[in-house]
XYZ file of C-alpha atoms in Angstrom:
778
model
C 14.060 1.168 19.299
C 12.295 -0.063 22.380
C 9.110 -2.131 23.461
C 6.367 -0.325 24.923
C 4.583 -1.337 28.160
C 1.474 -1.236 26.488
C 1.743 -2.499 23.023
C 5.248 -3.980 22.893
C 5.777 -1.658 19.543
C 9.496 -0.825 19.054
C 10.130 3.080 19.184
C 13.175 4.984 19.972
C 14.334 6.045 23.040
C 12.938 9.909 23.196
C 9.290 8.706 22.830
C 6.638 11.014 24.090
C 4.806 8.902 26.227
C 7.143 8.879 29.456
C 9.293 5.868 30.571
C 6.986 2.842 30.233
C 5.418 4.009 27.090
C 6.416 4.196 23.664
C 3.538 7.180 23.241
C 1.031 8.807 24.545
C -1.383 6.775 22.728
C -0.328 3.747 24.747
C -0.407 5.507 28.015
C -3.821 6.346 27.299
C -4.873 3.007 25.949
C -3.250 1.398 29.128
C -5.032 4.242 31.302
C -8.377 2.581 29.537
C -7.514 -0.654 30.338
C -6.770 0.119 33.877
C -10.439 1.430 34.267
C -9.501 5.068 33.985
C -11.140 7.415 31.354
C -9.605 9.747 29.126
C -10.619 12.916 31.258
C -8.794 11.107 34.098
C -5.925 10.693 31.815
C -5.781 14.501 30.888
C -5.792 15.486 34.659
C -3.234 12.864 35.446
C -1.433 14.662 32.774
C -1.996 17.829 34.217
C -4.084 18.726 30.420
C -7.258 20.059 30.030
C -9.532 17.944 28.557
C -11.293 20.513 26.733
C -8.758 22.366 26.160
C -8.719 24.835 23.488
C -5.718 26.953 23.882
C -3.321 25.962 21.043
C -0.066 24.506 22.557
C 3.216 26.565 21.247
C 5.742 25.276 19.181
C 9.388 24.289 20.600
C 10.173 27.662 19.732
C 7.870 29.245 21.647
C 5.799 30.585 18.700
C 2.581 29.349 18.313
C 1.166 27.686 15.013
C -1.782 28.493 12.738
C -3.398 26.207 10.613
C -6.395 28.197 9.935
C -4.599 28.801 6.421
C -4.013 25.336 5.961
C -8.072 24.137 5.723
C -9.890 23.793 2.748
C -13.478 25.173 2.794
C -15.901 22.223 0.964
C -18.997 23.395 -0.760
C -21.216 21.798 1.927
C -20.122 23.848 4.642
C -17.149 21.771 6.021
C -13.525 22.321 6.544
C -10.687 19.984 5.744
C -7.173 19.997 6.934
C -4.334 17.671 5.810
C -1.225 17.152 8.264
C 1.701 15.560 8.950
C 1.961 14.325 12.684
C 5.434 13.889 14.198
C 6.222 11.704 17.279
C 3.529 8.981 15.850
C 4.828 5.734 17.111
C 2.494 2.731 16.882
C -1.236 1.910 16.651
C -2.175 3.658 19.983
C -0.967 6.749 18.850
C -3.408 6.654 15.997
C -6.141 5.315 18.378
C -5.903 8.280 20.504
C -5.342 11.271 18.059
C -8.479 10.043 16.288
C -10.608 9.361 19.836
C -9.577 12.821 21.060
C -10.473 14.867 17.782
C -13.629 12.721 17.400
C -14.616 14.599 20.898
C -14.489 18.091 19.574
C -17.718 19.834 18.324
C -18.317 19.979 14.853
C -15.437 17.237 13.646
C -17.287 14.938 11.310
C -14.268 12.742 10.851
C -10.828 12.258 11.814
C -8.385 9.740 10.180
C -4.807 9.046 10.599
C -2.972 6.870 8.292
C 0.151 4.786 10.062
C 2.212 4.245 7.027
C 2.273 7.848 5.653
C 1.730 9.837 8.985
C -1.016 11.833 7.215
C -3.702 13.078 9.374
C -7.100 13.901 7.562
C -9.554 16.110 9.631
C -13.050 17.290 8.606
C -15.208 19.382 10.720
C -18.682 21.898 10.518
C -16.640 25.263 9.689
C -19.631 26.925 11.480
C -18.942 24.955 14.678
C -15.282 25.250 15.191
C -11.802 26.760 13.729
C -8.707 24.347 12.914
C -6.629 25.629 15.704
C -9.503 25.009 18.460
C -10.074 21.223 16.519
C -6.046 20.673 16.828
C -5.328 21.902 20.124
C -6.199 18.662 22.272
C -3.621 17.050 19.916
C -1.071 19.483 20.206
C -1.594 19.515 24.025
C -1.109 15.970 24.381
C 2.756 16.319 22.712
C 2.308 15.681 19.291
C 3.603 18.138 16.663
C 1.673 19.013 13.551
C 2.813 20.512 10.421
C 1.497 20.900 6.751
C 1.650 17.697 4.746
C 4.550 17.169 2.644
C 5.426 14.156 0.997
C 9.223 14.681 0.742
C 9.519 14.747 4.342
C 8.241 11.046 4.725
C 11.751 9.493 3.583
C 13.854 11.810 5.424
C 13.690 9.910 8.534
C 14.415 6.410 7.318
C 17.437 8.450 5.237
C 19.074 9.797 8.614
C 18.698 6.272 9.783
C 20.345 4.611 7.296
C 23.304 7.023 6.939
C 23.535 6.415 10.740
C 23.695 2.499 10.420
C 26.179 3.116 7.225
C 28.679 4.916 9.024
C 28.580 2.293 12.163
C 29.021 -0.419 9.536
C 32.125 1.400 8.169
C 33.569 1.761 11.697
C 32.621 -1.781 12.600
C 34.257 -3.244 9.452
C 37.292 -1.426 9.770
C 37.965 -2.310 13.433
C 36.865 -6.027 12.724
C 39.504 -6.272 9.992
C 42.293 -4.950 12.119
C 41.381 -6.822 15.106
C 41.286 -10.140 13.037
C 44.972 -9.653 11.913
C 45.919 -10.090 15.474
C 43.133 -13.003 16.354
C 44.883 -15.099 13.638
C 48.090 -14.504 14.914
C 47.194 -15.651 18.256
C 45.134 -18.581 17.033
C 48.411 -19.632 14.722
C 50.328 -19.108 18.090
C 48.156 -21.887 20.321
C 50.233 -24.558 19.433
C 53.135 -23.192 21.777
C 55.246 -20.459 19.700
C 53.720 -17.482 21.453
C 54.183 -16.968 24.831
C 51.842 -15.230 27.206
C 53.272 -12.150 27.180
C 52.881 -11.772 23.078
C 49.518 -12.959 23.408
C 48.571 -10.325 26.665
C 50.370 -7.572 24.496
C 47.910 -8.724 21.257
C 44.956 -8.848 23.371
C 45.229 -5.263 24.597
C 46.148 -4.091 21.314
C 42.847 -5.547 20.276
C 40.827 -4.127 23.095
C 42.159 -0.621 22.223
C 40.798 -0.966 18.761
C 37.465 -3.099 19.605
C 36.337 -1.636 22.582
C 35.871 2.235 21.261
C 34.179 0.771 18.456
C 32.042 -1.382 20.056
C 30.719 1.325 22.054
C 30.145 3.438 18.919
C 28.652 0.503 16.933
C 26.354 -0.616 19.598
C 24.563 2.651 19.805
C 21.339 1.528 17.168
C 20.795 -1.157 19.214
C 21.678 0.089 22.998
C 19.025 3.069 22.355
C 16.535 0.733 21.923
C 17.497 -1.998 24.794
C 17.705 0.872 27.111
C 14.319 2.364 26.766
C 12.702 -1.472 26.851
C 14.186 -2.031 30.090
C 13.222 1.297 31.346
C 9.711 0.749 30.507
C 10.084 -2.906 32.170
C 9.646 -4.867 28.840
C 12.165 -6.526 26.629
C 12.708 -6.385 22.588
C 14.629 -7.706 20.165
C 17.365 -5.647 20.502
C 17.495 -6.370 24.068
C 19.320 -9.864 23.576
C 21.835 -8.423 21.026
C 22.734 -5.500 23.307
C 23.385 -8.254 26.349
C 25.356 -10.642 23.989
C 27.637 -8.237 22.562
C 28.188 -6.165 25.985
C 28.808 -9.358 27.904
C 31.153 -10.589 25.319
C 33.371 -7.604 25.292
C 32.990 -7.381 29.445
C 34.269 -10.898 29.560
C 36.955 -10.514 26.816
C 38.096 -7.351 28.588
C 38.408 -9.249 32.097
C 40.274 -12.086 30.453
C 42.768 -9.255 28.971
C 42.995 -7.851 32.365
C 43.738 -11.062 34.160
C 46.247 -12.340 31.191
C 43.546 -15.031 30.499
C 43.243 -17.070 27.037
C 39.553 -16.221 26.635
C 39.452 -13.006 25.077
C 37.043 -12.742 22.148
C 37.395 -9.086 20.782
C 37.173 -10.381 17.635
C 33.472 -12.141 17.817
C 32.188 -8.800 19.693
C 33.170 -6.574 17.010
C 32.659 -9.089 14.219
C 29.210 -9.608 15.636
C 28.134 -6.017 15.434
C 29.282 -5.816 11.981
C 27.349 -8.644 10.672
C 24.368 -7.578 12.681
C 24.824 -3.856 11.432
C 24.771 -5.017 7.681
C 21.517 -7.120 8.178
C 20.104 -4.117 9.503
C 21.077 -2.093 6.727
C 20.287 -4.708 4.318
C 16.736 -4.661 6.233
C 16.309 -0.723 5.960
C 16.849 -0.531 2.455
C 14.417 -3.349 1.721
C 11.724 -1.830 3.649
C 12.381 1.163 1.377
C 11.992 -0.724 -1.675
C 8.858 -2.165 -0.080
C 7.417 1.251 1.412
C 3.826 2.252 1.140
C 2.501 2.657 -2.262
C 0.638 5.647 -1.079
C 3.755 7.409 -0.013
C 5.314 7.019 -3.488
C 1.923 8.405 -5.044
C 2.019 11.213 -2.911
C 5.130 12.393 -4.031
C 4.106 12.602 -8.009
C 1.652 15.177 -6.967
C 4.261 17.403 -5.523
C 5.593 18.812 -8.533
C 5.571 22.630 -9.306
C 3.232 23.891 -11.506
C 4.007 26.714 -14.278
C 1.206 29.052 -14.241
C 0.249 31.590 -16.671
C -0.989 34.809 -15.638
C -3.683 37.385 -17.740
C -0.846 39.144 -19.250
C 0.866 36.198 -20.565
C 3.638 35.794 -17.602
C 4.648 32.805 -15.939
C 4.900 31.858 -12.361
C 6.346 28.535 -10.751
C 3.931 27.617 -8.040
C 3.873 24.673 -5.590
C 0.289 22.560 -5.992
C -1.027 23.880 -3.209
C -0.995 27.419 -4.025
C -2.624 26.947 -7.303
C -6.387 27.533 -7.574
C -9.220 26.287 -9.877
C -9.772 28.188 -12.891
C -6.110 29.203 -13.411
C -4.119 28.413 -16.629
C -1.029 26.246 -16.614
C 1.538 24.979 -18.931
C 2.705 21.638 -18.949
C 5.871 21.193 -20.996
C 6.764 17.886 -22.852
C 7.996 15.464 -20.738
C 6.790 16.971 -17.590
C 4.389 15.328 -15.178
C 1.340 17.054 -14.697
C 0.862 18.391 -11.017
C -3.109 19.243 -11.089
C -6.455 18.008 -12.509
C -7.382 19.978 -15.764
C -9.041 20.244 -18.974
C -6.961 20.989 -22.125
C -7.559 24.311 -23.511
C -5.193 24.719 -25.972
C -2.565 21.837 -27.496
C -2.607 18.019 -28.416
C -0.179 15.610 -26.906
C 0.069 12.026 -25.849
C -0.456 11.549 -22.070
C 1.020 8.346 -19.772
C -1.905 7.490 -18.017
C -0.514 4.092 -16.801
C -0.714 5.560 -12.960
C -4.303 5.917 -13.160
C -5.677 3.478 -15.417
C -3.203 0.810 -15.593
C -3.105 0.995 -19.406
C 0.313 0.961 -20.799
C -0.620 2.817 -24.355
C -0.458 6.374 -24.042
C -3.766 8.388 -24.755
C -4.075 11.209 -27.222
C -5.622 14.459 -25.824
C -6.698 17.499 -27.329
C -8.755 20.555 -26.496
C -11.780 19.668 -24.261
C -10.036 16.508 -22.714
C -9.468 15.877 -19.254
C -5.838 15.047 -17.703
C -5.083 14.297 -14.055
C -2.215 14.856 -11.712
C 0.542 12.484 -11.641
C 0.207 11.367 -15.224
C 2.773 12.136 -17.742
C 2.891 14.734 -20.917
C 4.936 12.968 -23.485
C 4.691 14.330 -26.767
C 3.955 18.180 -26.844
C 3.009 21.620 -24.508
C -0.247 21.905 -23.294
C -2.310 24.218 -21.526
C -4.734 23.296 -19.029
C -7.643 25.040 -17.090
C -7.316 24.010 -13.786
C -10.411 21.872 -12.621
C -8.880 20.423 -8.869
C -5.588 20.500 -6.983
C -4.124 18.934 -4.049
C -6.677 16.825 -2.156
C -9.397 17.347 -4.700
C -7.432 15.690 -7.449
C -8.136 12.407 -8.622
C -4.807 11.396 -7.355
C -5.159 12.310 -4.131
C -8.457 9.798 -3.815
C -6.538 7.218 -4.969
C -4.138 7.774 -2.322
C -7.040 8.079 0.257
C -8.295 4.589 -0.702
C -4.736 2.865 -0.637
C -4.287 4.337 2.966
C -7.758 2.926 4.065
C -6.343 -0.524 2.818
C -2.882 -0.468 4.034
C -3.581 0.670 7.528
C -6.071 -2.295 8.078
C -5.248 -5.267 10.104
C -5.699 -8.368 8.380
C -5.769 -11.734 10.181
C -2.296 -12.827 9.568
C -0.685 -9.587 10.819
C -2.795 -9.871 14.216
C -1.096 -13.428 14.218
C 2.234 -12.212 14.126
C 2.226 -9.358 16.359
C 0.475 -11.773 19.013
C 3.743 -14.074 18.380
C 6.164 -11.674 18.069
C 5.175 -9.693 21.332
C 5.817 -12.526 23.732
C 9.097 -13.639 21.905
C 11.645 -11.492 23.328
C 11.038 -13.022 27.489
C 11.677 -16.660 25.918
C 14.286 -15.987 24.188
C 15.962 -14.540 27.166
C 14.993 -17.631 29.561
C 16.388 -19.630 26.685
C 19.920 -17.877 26.847
C 19.965 -17.828 30.620
C 18.931 -21.545 30.814
C 21.720 -22.106 28.496
C 24.408 -20.672 30.427
C 23.100 -22.316 33.769
C 23.137 -25.722 31.793
C 26.728 -25.579 30.134
C 27.963 -23.935 33.838
C 26.354 -26.704 35.990
C 26.297 -29.875 34.397
C 29.365 -29.810 32.350
C 33.223 -29.155 32.784
C 32.737 -26.115 30.198
C 34.578 -23.070 31.343
C 32.249 -20.199 32.233
C 33.670 -18.292 29.759
C 32.709 -20.774 26.754
C 29.225 -21.053 28.322
C 28.755 -17.421 28.314
C 29.509 -17.613 24.663
C 27.165 -20.589 23.945
C 24.296 -18.236 25.705
C 25.401 -15.387 23.625
C 24.960 -17.290 20.585
C 21.284 -18.399 21.758
C 20.437 -14.469 22.416
C 21.547 -13.459 18.934
C 20.445 -16.221 16.920
C 16.577 -16.022 18.023
C 15.817 -12.743 17.166
C 12.537 -12.326 15.738
C 13.258 -10.111 13.266
C 11.683 -12.347 10.007
C 8.879 -13.130 12.308
C 7.901 -9.806 12.527
C 8.481 -8.553 8.624
C 6.814 -11.999 7.671
C 3.016 -10.467 7.046
C 3.519 -6.607 6.396
C 5.967 -6.566 3.938
C 4.240 -8.999 1.648
C 0.766 -6.779 2.075
C 2.927 -3.440 1.212
C 4.617 -5.115 -1.791
C 1.264 -6.820 -3.208
C -0.681 -3.405 -2.704
C 2.588 -1.920 -4.769
C 1.467 -4.345 -7.595
C -1.909 -3.950 -7.832
C -1.244 -0.152 -7.859
C 1.006 -0.591 -11.033
C -2.005 -2.705 -12.817
C -4.381 -0.206 -12.164
C -6.322 -1.797 -9.141
C -7.130 0.073 -6.130
C -8.200 -1.920 -2.884
C -10.752 -0.193 -0.593
C -10.954 -2.816 2.091
C -8.066 -3.746 4.398
C -8.947 -7.687 3.733
C -9.784 -7.482 0.318
C -6.342 -9.620 -0.453
C -7.137 -12.591 2.184
C -10.848 -12.858 0.727
C -9.668 -12.378 -2.956
C -7.451 -15.572 -2.333
C -9.801 -17.835 -0.868
C -12.536 -17.361 -3.692
C -13.688 -20.191 -5.778
C -16.579 -19.148 -7.560
C -16.830 -16.044 -10.022
C -19.944 -14.218 -10.795
C -20.210 -11.739 -13.650
C -22.634 -9.038 -14.689
C -22.741 -8.551 -18.605
C -22.820 -4.572 -19.650
C -20.027 -2.649 -18.840
C -18.261 -5.631 -16.802
C -17.509 -8.433 -19.454
C -18.686 -6.090 -22.033
C -17.535 -2.002 -22.670
C -20.707 -0.895 -21.943
C -21.403 1.243 -25.061
C -22.767 -0.126 -28.275
C -20.481 -0.035 -31.707
C -21.987 -0.316 -35.189
C -21.833 -4.215 -36.191
C -20.823 -5.224 -39.913
C -23.768 -5.342 -41.823
C -25.242 -5.101 -45.479
C -24.892 -1.391 -46.061
C -22.714 0.756 -48.335
C -20.274 3.823 -47.826
C -23.123 5.986 -49.047
C -25.757 4.624 -46.622
C -23.183 4.757 -43.658
C -22.037 8.408 -44.751
C -25.656 10.069 -45.044
C -26.643 8.005 -41.550
C -23.340 9.412 -39.650
C -24.185 13.097 -41.015
C -27.817 12.718 -39.221
C -26.405 11.078 -36.257
C -23.907 13.427 -35.496
C -26.255 15.736 -34.515
C -27.479 13.612 -31.540
C -26.408 12.731 -28.133
C -28.134 9.437 -28.114
C -25.769 6.328 -27.441
C -26.622 4.531 -30.583
C -26.362 7.457 -33.021
C -23.203 8.299 -31.135
C -22.038 5.014 -32.645
C -23.135 5.414 -36.042
C -20.877 8.938 -36.014
C -17.919 7.209 -34.426
C -17.834 4.849 -37.382
C -17.654 7.564 -39.673
C -16.220 10.690 -37.874
C -15.353 12.376 -41.216
C -18.996 12.836 -42.355
C -20.354 16.334 -42.322
C -22.786 17.254 -40.011
C -26.234 17.409 -41.562
C -28.101 20.816 -41.418
C -32.119 20.774 -40.727
C -32.107 17.678 -38.569
C -35.251 17.315 -36.392
C -34.886 14.523 -33.600
C -38.202 12.954 -32.716
C -38.207 11.642 -28.985
C -38.253 8.172 -28.754
C -38.477 7.675 -32.593
C -35.512 8.953 -34.387
C -33.680 11.655 -36.884
C -35.381 13.385 -39.298
C -33.764 15.782 -42.454
C -36.831 16.546 -44.888
C -37.592 12.900 -46.695
C -34.614 11.209 -44.915
C -35.087 9.356 -41.724
C -32.870 7.415 -39.603
C -34.740 5.715 -36.568
C -36.669 2.751 -34.961
C -38.871 -0.034 -37.054
C -41.978 0.835 -35.850
C -40.983 4.839 -36.794
C -40.685 3.638 -40.193
C -43.419 1.191 -40.328
C -41.636 -2.153 -40.848
C -42.568 -5.403 -40.154
C -40.950 -7.127 -37.080
C -38.095 -9.872 -37.681
C -37.308 -11.525 -34.416
C -34.813 -13.442 -36.011
C -32.655 -10.204 -36.308
C -33.568 -8.409 -33.301
C -30.522 -9.578 -30.910
C -29.528 -5.897 -30.334
C -30.225 -2.203 -30.982
C -30.999 -1.232 -34.167
C -31.634 1.497 -36.556
C -32.993 1.898 -39.768
C -32.387 4.604 -42.552
C -34.916 5.418 -44.985
C -34.639 7.527 -47.865
C -36.763 8.108 -51.273
C -36.054 5.442 -54.200
C -33.950 3.508 -51.745
C -34.692 -0.148 -50.087
C -34.668 0.639 -45.878
C -30.764 -0.077 -44.691
C -30.690 -1.939 -41.361
C -27.900 -0.709 -39.016
C -27.180 -3.149 -36.309
C -25.135 -2.637 -32.933
C -23.796 -4.487 -30.179
C -21.946 -4.041 -27.029
C -18.525 -5.387 -27.896
C -16.720 -7.626 -25.295
C -13.582 -6.108 -23.307
C -10.269 -6.715 -25.751
C -8.845 -9.485 -23.453
C -12.203 -10.927 -21.920
C -11.772 -14.117 -23.917
C -8.592 -14.659 -22.758
C -9.157 -13.602 -19.294
C -12.203 -16.160 -19.075
C -10.253 -18.718 -20.679
C -7.565 -18.475 -17.635
C -9.772 -18.399 -15.132
C -11.512 -21.655 -15.961
C -8.280 -23.445 -16.190
C -7.082 -22.145 -12.609
C -10.505 -23.706 -11.774
C -12.766 -21.041 -10.923
C -16.492 -21.573 -11.619
C -17.913 -18.862 -13.461
C -21.200 -17.455 -13.834
C -23.013 -14.898 -15.800
C -26.069 -12.944 -14.335
C -27.328 -10.091 -16.096
C -30.799 -8.148 -16.446
C -30.208 -7.962 -20.187
C -32.724 -10.551 -22.729
C -31.914 -14.223 -23.104
C -31.028 -13.909 -26.485
C -28.239 -11.078 -25.937
C -27.065 -13.005 -22.715
C -26.835 -16.226 -23.930
C -24.960 -14.942 -27.277
C -22.383 -13.308 -24.878
C -22.354 -16.725 -22.870
C -21.655 -19.045 -25.830
C -18.735 -16.721 -26.841
C -16.887 -16.382 -23.909
C -17.966 -20.457 -23.240
C -19.732 -19.645 -19.733
C -22.175 -22.666 -19.162
C -23.846 -21.173 -16.137
C -25.362 -18.033 -17.028
C -29.171 -16.634 -16.439
C -30.676 -13.470 -18.164
C -33.547 -11.244 -16.714
C -32.164 -11.061 -13.147
C -33.349 -8.146 -10.954
C -30.905 -6.884 -8.306
C -33.539 -9.288 -5.696
C -32.630 -12.426 -8.088
C -28.611 -11.298 -8.216
C -28.682 -11.432 -4.107
C -30.557 -14.633 -4.195
C -28.589 -16.410 -6.265
C -25.246 -15.061 -4.336
C -26.928 -16.237 -1.132
C -27.475 -19.754 -2.735
C -24.086 -20.120 -3.272
C -22.985 -18.989 -0.216
C -25.099 -21.438 1.565
C -23.464 -24.320 -0.285
C -20.242 -23.107 1.034
C -19.036 -21.001 -1.982
C -16.499 -17.861 -1.566
C -18.035 -15.755 -4.098
C -16.249 -12.774 -5.908
C -19.056 -10.717 -7.604
C -17.961 -8.424 -10.308
C -20.374 -5.475 -11.514
C -20.430 -1.982 -12.442
C -24.288 -1.100 -12.812
C -26.427 0.244 -9.894
C -28.613 -2.699 -10.086
C -25.383 -4.592 -9.163
C -24.485 -2.680 -6.077
C -26.785 -5.080 -3.706
C -25.059 -8.069 -4.899
C -21.539 -6.177 -4.573
C -22.335 -5.619 -0.789
C -23.909 -8.988 -0.415
C -20.943 -10.860 -2.121
C -17.955 -12.566 -0.181
C -16.016 -10.287 -2.202
C -16.661 -7.896 -4.696
C -14.805 -5.668 -7.584
C -16.156 -3.071 -9.633
C -14.568 -1.034 -12.770
C -13.723 2.860 -12.396
C -16.523 3.281 -15.159
C -19.028 1.724 -12.758
C -21.727 4.054 -11.172
C -20.691 5.722 -8.030
C -22.661 3.743 -5.923
C -21.130 0.501 -7.127
C -17.703 1.779 -6.569
C -18.285 2.986 -3.070
C -19.571 -0.890 -2.360
C -17.165 -2.583 -4.148
C -14.378 -3.979 -2.269
C -11.742 -3.406 -4.989
C -11.738 -0.895 -8.197
C -9.866 -1.628 -11.155
C -9.167 0.691 -14.286
C -8.962 0.963 -17.541
C -10.731 -1.222 -20.591
C -9.301 -4.384 -20.102
C -10.633 -7.228 -18.018
C -6.998 -8.338 -17.021
C -6.975 -6.463 -13.563
C -9.666 -9.167 -12.379
C -6.957 -11.762 -13.180
C -4.090 -9.662 -11.837
C -5.927 -9.286 -8.480
C -7.045 -13.186 -7.831
C -3.202 -14.172 -8.907
C -1.363 -11.534 -6.737
C -3.709 -12.428 -3.816
C -3.084 -16.148 -4.361
C 0.715 -15.539 -4.526
C 0.803 -12.867 -1.472
C -1.217 -15.461 0.606
C 1.557 -18.292 -0.262
C 4.554 -15.979 0.464
C 2.899 -15.042 3.781
C 2.641 -18.423 4.515
C 6.202 -19.236 3.349
C 7.556 -16.618 5.447
C 5.920 -18.050 8.699
C 7.586 -21.095 7.635
C 10.944 -19.790 6.980
C 10.841 -17.565 10.215
C 9.759 -20.452 12.801
C 11.841 -22.996 10.514
C 15.019 -21.073 10.960
C 14.321 -20.928 14.850
C 13.584 -24.721 14.923
C 16.899 -25.676 13.272
C 19.324 -22.909 14.819
C 18.162 -22.620 18.207
C 18.711 -26.641 19.242
C 22.202 -26.307 17.694
C 22.863 -23.044 19.400
C 21.966 -24.512 22.757
C 24.021 -27.471 21.750
C 27.109 -25.217 21.755
C 27.388 -25.898 17.561
C 27.250 -22.026 16.807
C 29.223 -19.231 17.460
C 27.903 -15.819 18.106
C 29.419 -14.801 14.549
C 27.453 -17.279 12.839
C 24.535 -16.394 14.861
C 24.714 -13.109 14.088
C 25.092 -14.175 10.165
C 22.110 -16.490 10.284
C 20.083 -14.134 12.538
C 20.371 -11.145 9.744
C 20.286 -13.364 6.947
C 16.752 -14.635 7.767
C 15.325 -11.139 8.170
C 16.750 -10.188 4.895
C 15.543 -13.706 2.992
C 11.777 -13.095 4.258
C 11.655 -9.544 2.854
C 13.602 -10.855 -0.515
C 11.003 -13.545 -0.457
C 8.339 -11.214 -0.663
C 9.754 -9.096 -3.131
C 9.371 -11.885 -5.560
C 5.707 -10.581 -5.663
C 6.551 -7.988 -7.544
C 8.550 -9.451 -10.331
C 7.123 -11.533 -13.454
C 3.901 -12.139 -14.605
C 1.655 -14.107 -12.693
C -1.435 -14.847 -15.343
C-alpha cells in the first residue's frame, strides 16, 4: 500500500501508473490539473488517443470481447466486465472518460466497490473490441465478470497477513524469554558478557522475523516514498526499522539499549490489528458483491428430449426450460410451468414469509425454492434479471460520495506529514532539552509515529455506509441516491400519499348485509371480468363456479340473463350519499331485493403501527391525496393523522411541499402514483414502494419492497443511527489521538503500547459501525 502523488490513495507497489502515481487515472488527472489535455497525456505515454487496436494480453494473445456483449432490442449493445488494476476514484474517472469519447458509446459506468464496468454503445457504430481498445492500451486488464473472483484478492492478503502474524508471534514469544532474563539480571546478577550473548541470540531470532513480517508495511511505505509522498505505513516502517537498527547497533557495541523484544512485539500487535481490520472489512463488504454471488449458481436446463444439462447462468437463454430442485437457489428469472412450491423471496421483497407459487407465477434469480421441484420457462438471465437490476441500484448508491466521506478523505490525506513532523520534534526535544539517552528519545519518537496512524479516521465513514446499505437490503430497501441516507437522517416532516402508499392500492370486499348465496352468485359473474372491483368479489369466494353466458356492459356491469351485477345507476337505484364512501356494486335478481357490496382499499398491514411509531419519534405527518374528502378523511381518522388534504392535483402537492420547504422543514415524500412523480422529485428526499409506476420509481431516492410500510420506519431509523455512528467514529478517532499523542510525546507510551492502541482504535471504529447490523431499531 502506498500514497498516490495526486489523490493520496493507498495502493500497492506494483501500481500501473508509474513511480509517482497509484494508477493511470491519477496520472491523467494530474496532467489535467497541470493544464495538459488527455490527448497530450496519451502522447506522453506514447499511446494513440484514437487507438483502435486491441492490446494483447500478457501472454501475447489478443482477447475478443464481442462474444461477451449482449445486443438489446433498441439496437444497443451492453457489456459487463471486471477491471483489474483499479486503484482509486481517479481510475474510475479515467476509464469512464476514455470510453465516453469513443464513437457510439451511450453510457460507461465503473463501480469502485465491485470493479464492474458497464458499457453500452450503438451496435451499428462500433464493436466491443474497438470500444475497449483505449482502456486496454492505457494498461488496465479486462475480463468477463465473475463474482467469485471478487473476494480472491482479499483472501490472498489475509493469508499473507496470517503467515506473517504466525512468524511474528513465534519470534516474539522466544525473544521475550531472553528479555525477561535480561530484565531480571539488571540488579547486578547478570554480567555484561551474558547480557551481550542474550542480545545476540535475540537478534538472530528477531531480525529475520522483522524482515519477513514488515513486508506488508514496507512495500506500501517504499512505494509512497518513491512517489514523493507519505502514507500511514511510512511511520510504522520507520519506527520498527529504527528500533531494530538501534538494537543491533547497541548489541554490536555491547550496550544495554537493545529492544529486539519491542521491535518484534510491535510488529506482532500491528499485524493482529491489520488482520482483524481485514476480516472486519470483509464482514462489511459491499452488499452488491454478495448479491452478485447469489446469481452465480449453476442452472439445470431440460432439453426437448428430457436430458439435463448443467450450465452457468450466462449460457442460459430466454425460452429454455430449467429445473429447480427443492432447496436450490433459483439462477434465472422465469415463469413456473409445472410444480407447486414455497419460495423464499426475502432477498427481493424483504418479506420473511415464503410465497406460494404455482403454474403461471413469476420467480426471480436469487430467491430460494423451499418446498418442491419447479419447472420454469426462462424469461430473463444474467444482467436482465431483477437481481441484476437491484445490484445496479446498489452500486449507484455505494459509489457516490457523501459529505462525511469527503471530510474524512481530506483529513486523512494531510495527516501523515503532520505525524512525521511530530515524531521528529519529539526526538529533537528529548535529545536537545533533557539528559535522556538518544536511544530512549528514539523510542519515544517511534511511539509517536506508531500511535498517530490515521487508520481509524480513514475507516470512520465508509464502513458505516456499507453496513447501513447491507441492512437496508436485508429489509427490502434499495437506495438509488448516494446521499439518501444523509438526507433521511435530517428529515423532520413526512408527507404520505394515500392509495398504494398507506393502503394496499387494490379494492377488497367489505363486510355487509348479504348472504353466502348472494356472494356465490356475485362471485360467479365477477369471475368472468378483469375489472378490479369484480376481481375483489371473485377473491372473496374463489370456490364459486364461473358463470356461463355472462355479458359485460362497459361502464355498467355484468349481466347473465335476468341477473345483473353493476352500478347503482345502471340498476336504476336511488342515490344514498351517506353510503357512498367508496366503490360499490349491486346484485339484482328476480324475486330478491338488490344487495349492496361495498369495497374499501385496505390499509397496509402495519400502517397503524408505523404511523404511531413515527409520531412517537417526533415526525410531523401529513396526508395528501387526490381522492374524495370522505375517503381521505376516514383514512386520516383511522391513522390519527390530523393534517390531511383531499382532492390534491400534482401541482397542489408540489405547492404544499414548496411551502413546507420555505418554512425550513426537511420533507420526506412517500408516493407511488403517476400523479406523485412531480412531488417525489420536488421533495428533500423521497421514497416509493416497488409497486409504484415506473416513473415514480425512477424519480424516488429510495425504493422499498413488499406489502408492509415498515421499511419506511426502518430506513429512517437506520439513517439516523448511521449518522450517529459516523459522528461517534469521528469522535473516537480524533479523541484517541488527542488523548494518546500527548502521552506519547511525554514519553509515557512505549512502542508496544502504541501498537496495541493504534490497532485497537481501528478495530473499535469498525466494531462500532457493525453495531448497526444488529438489533431492532424501531
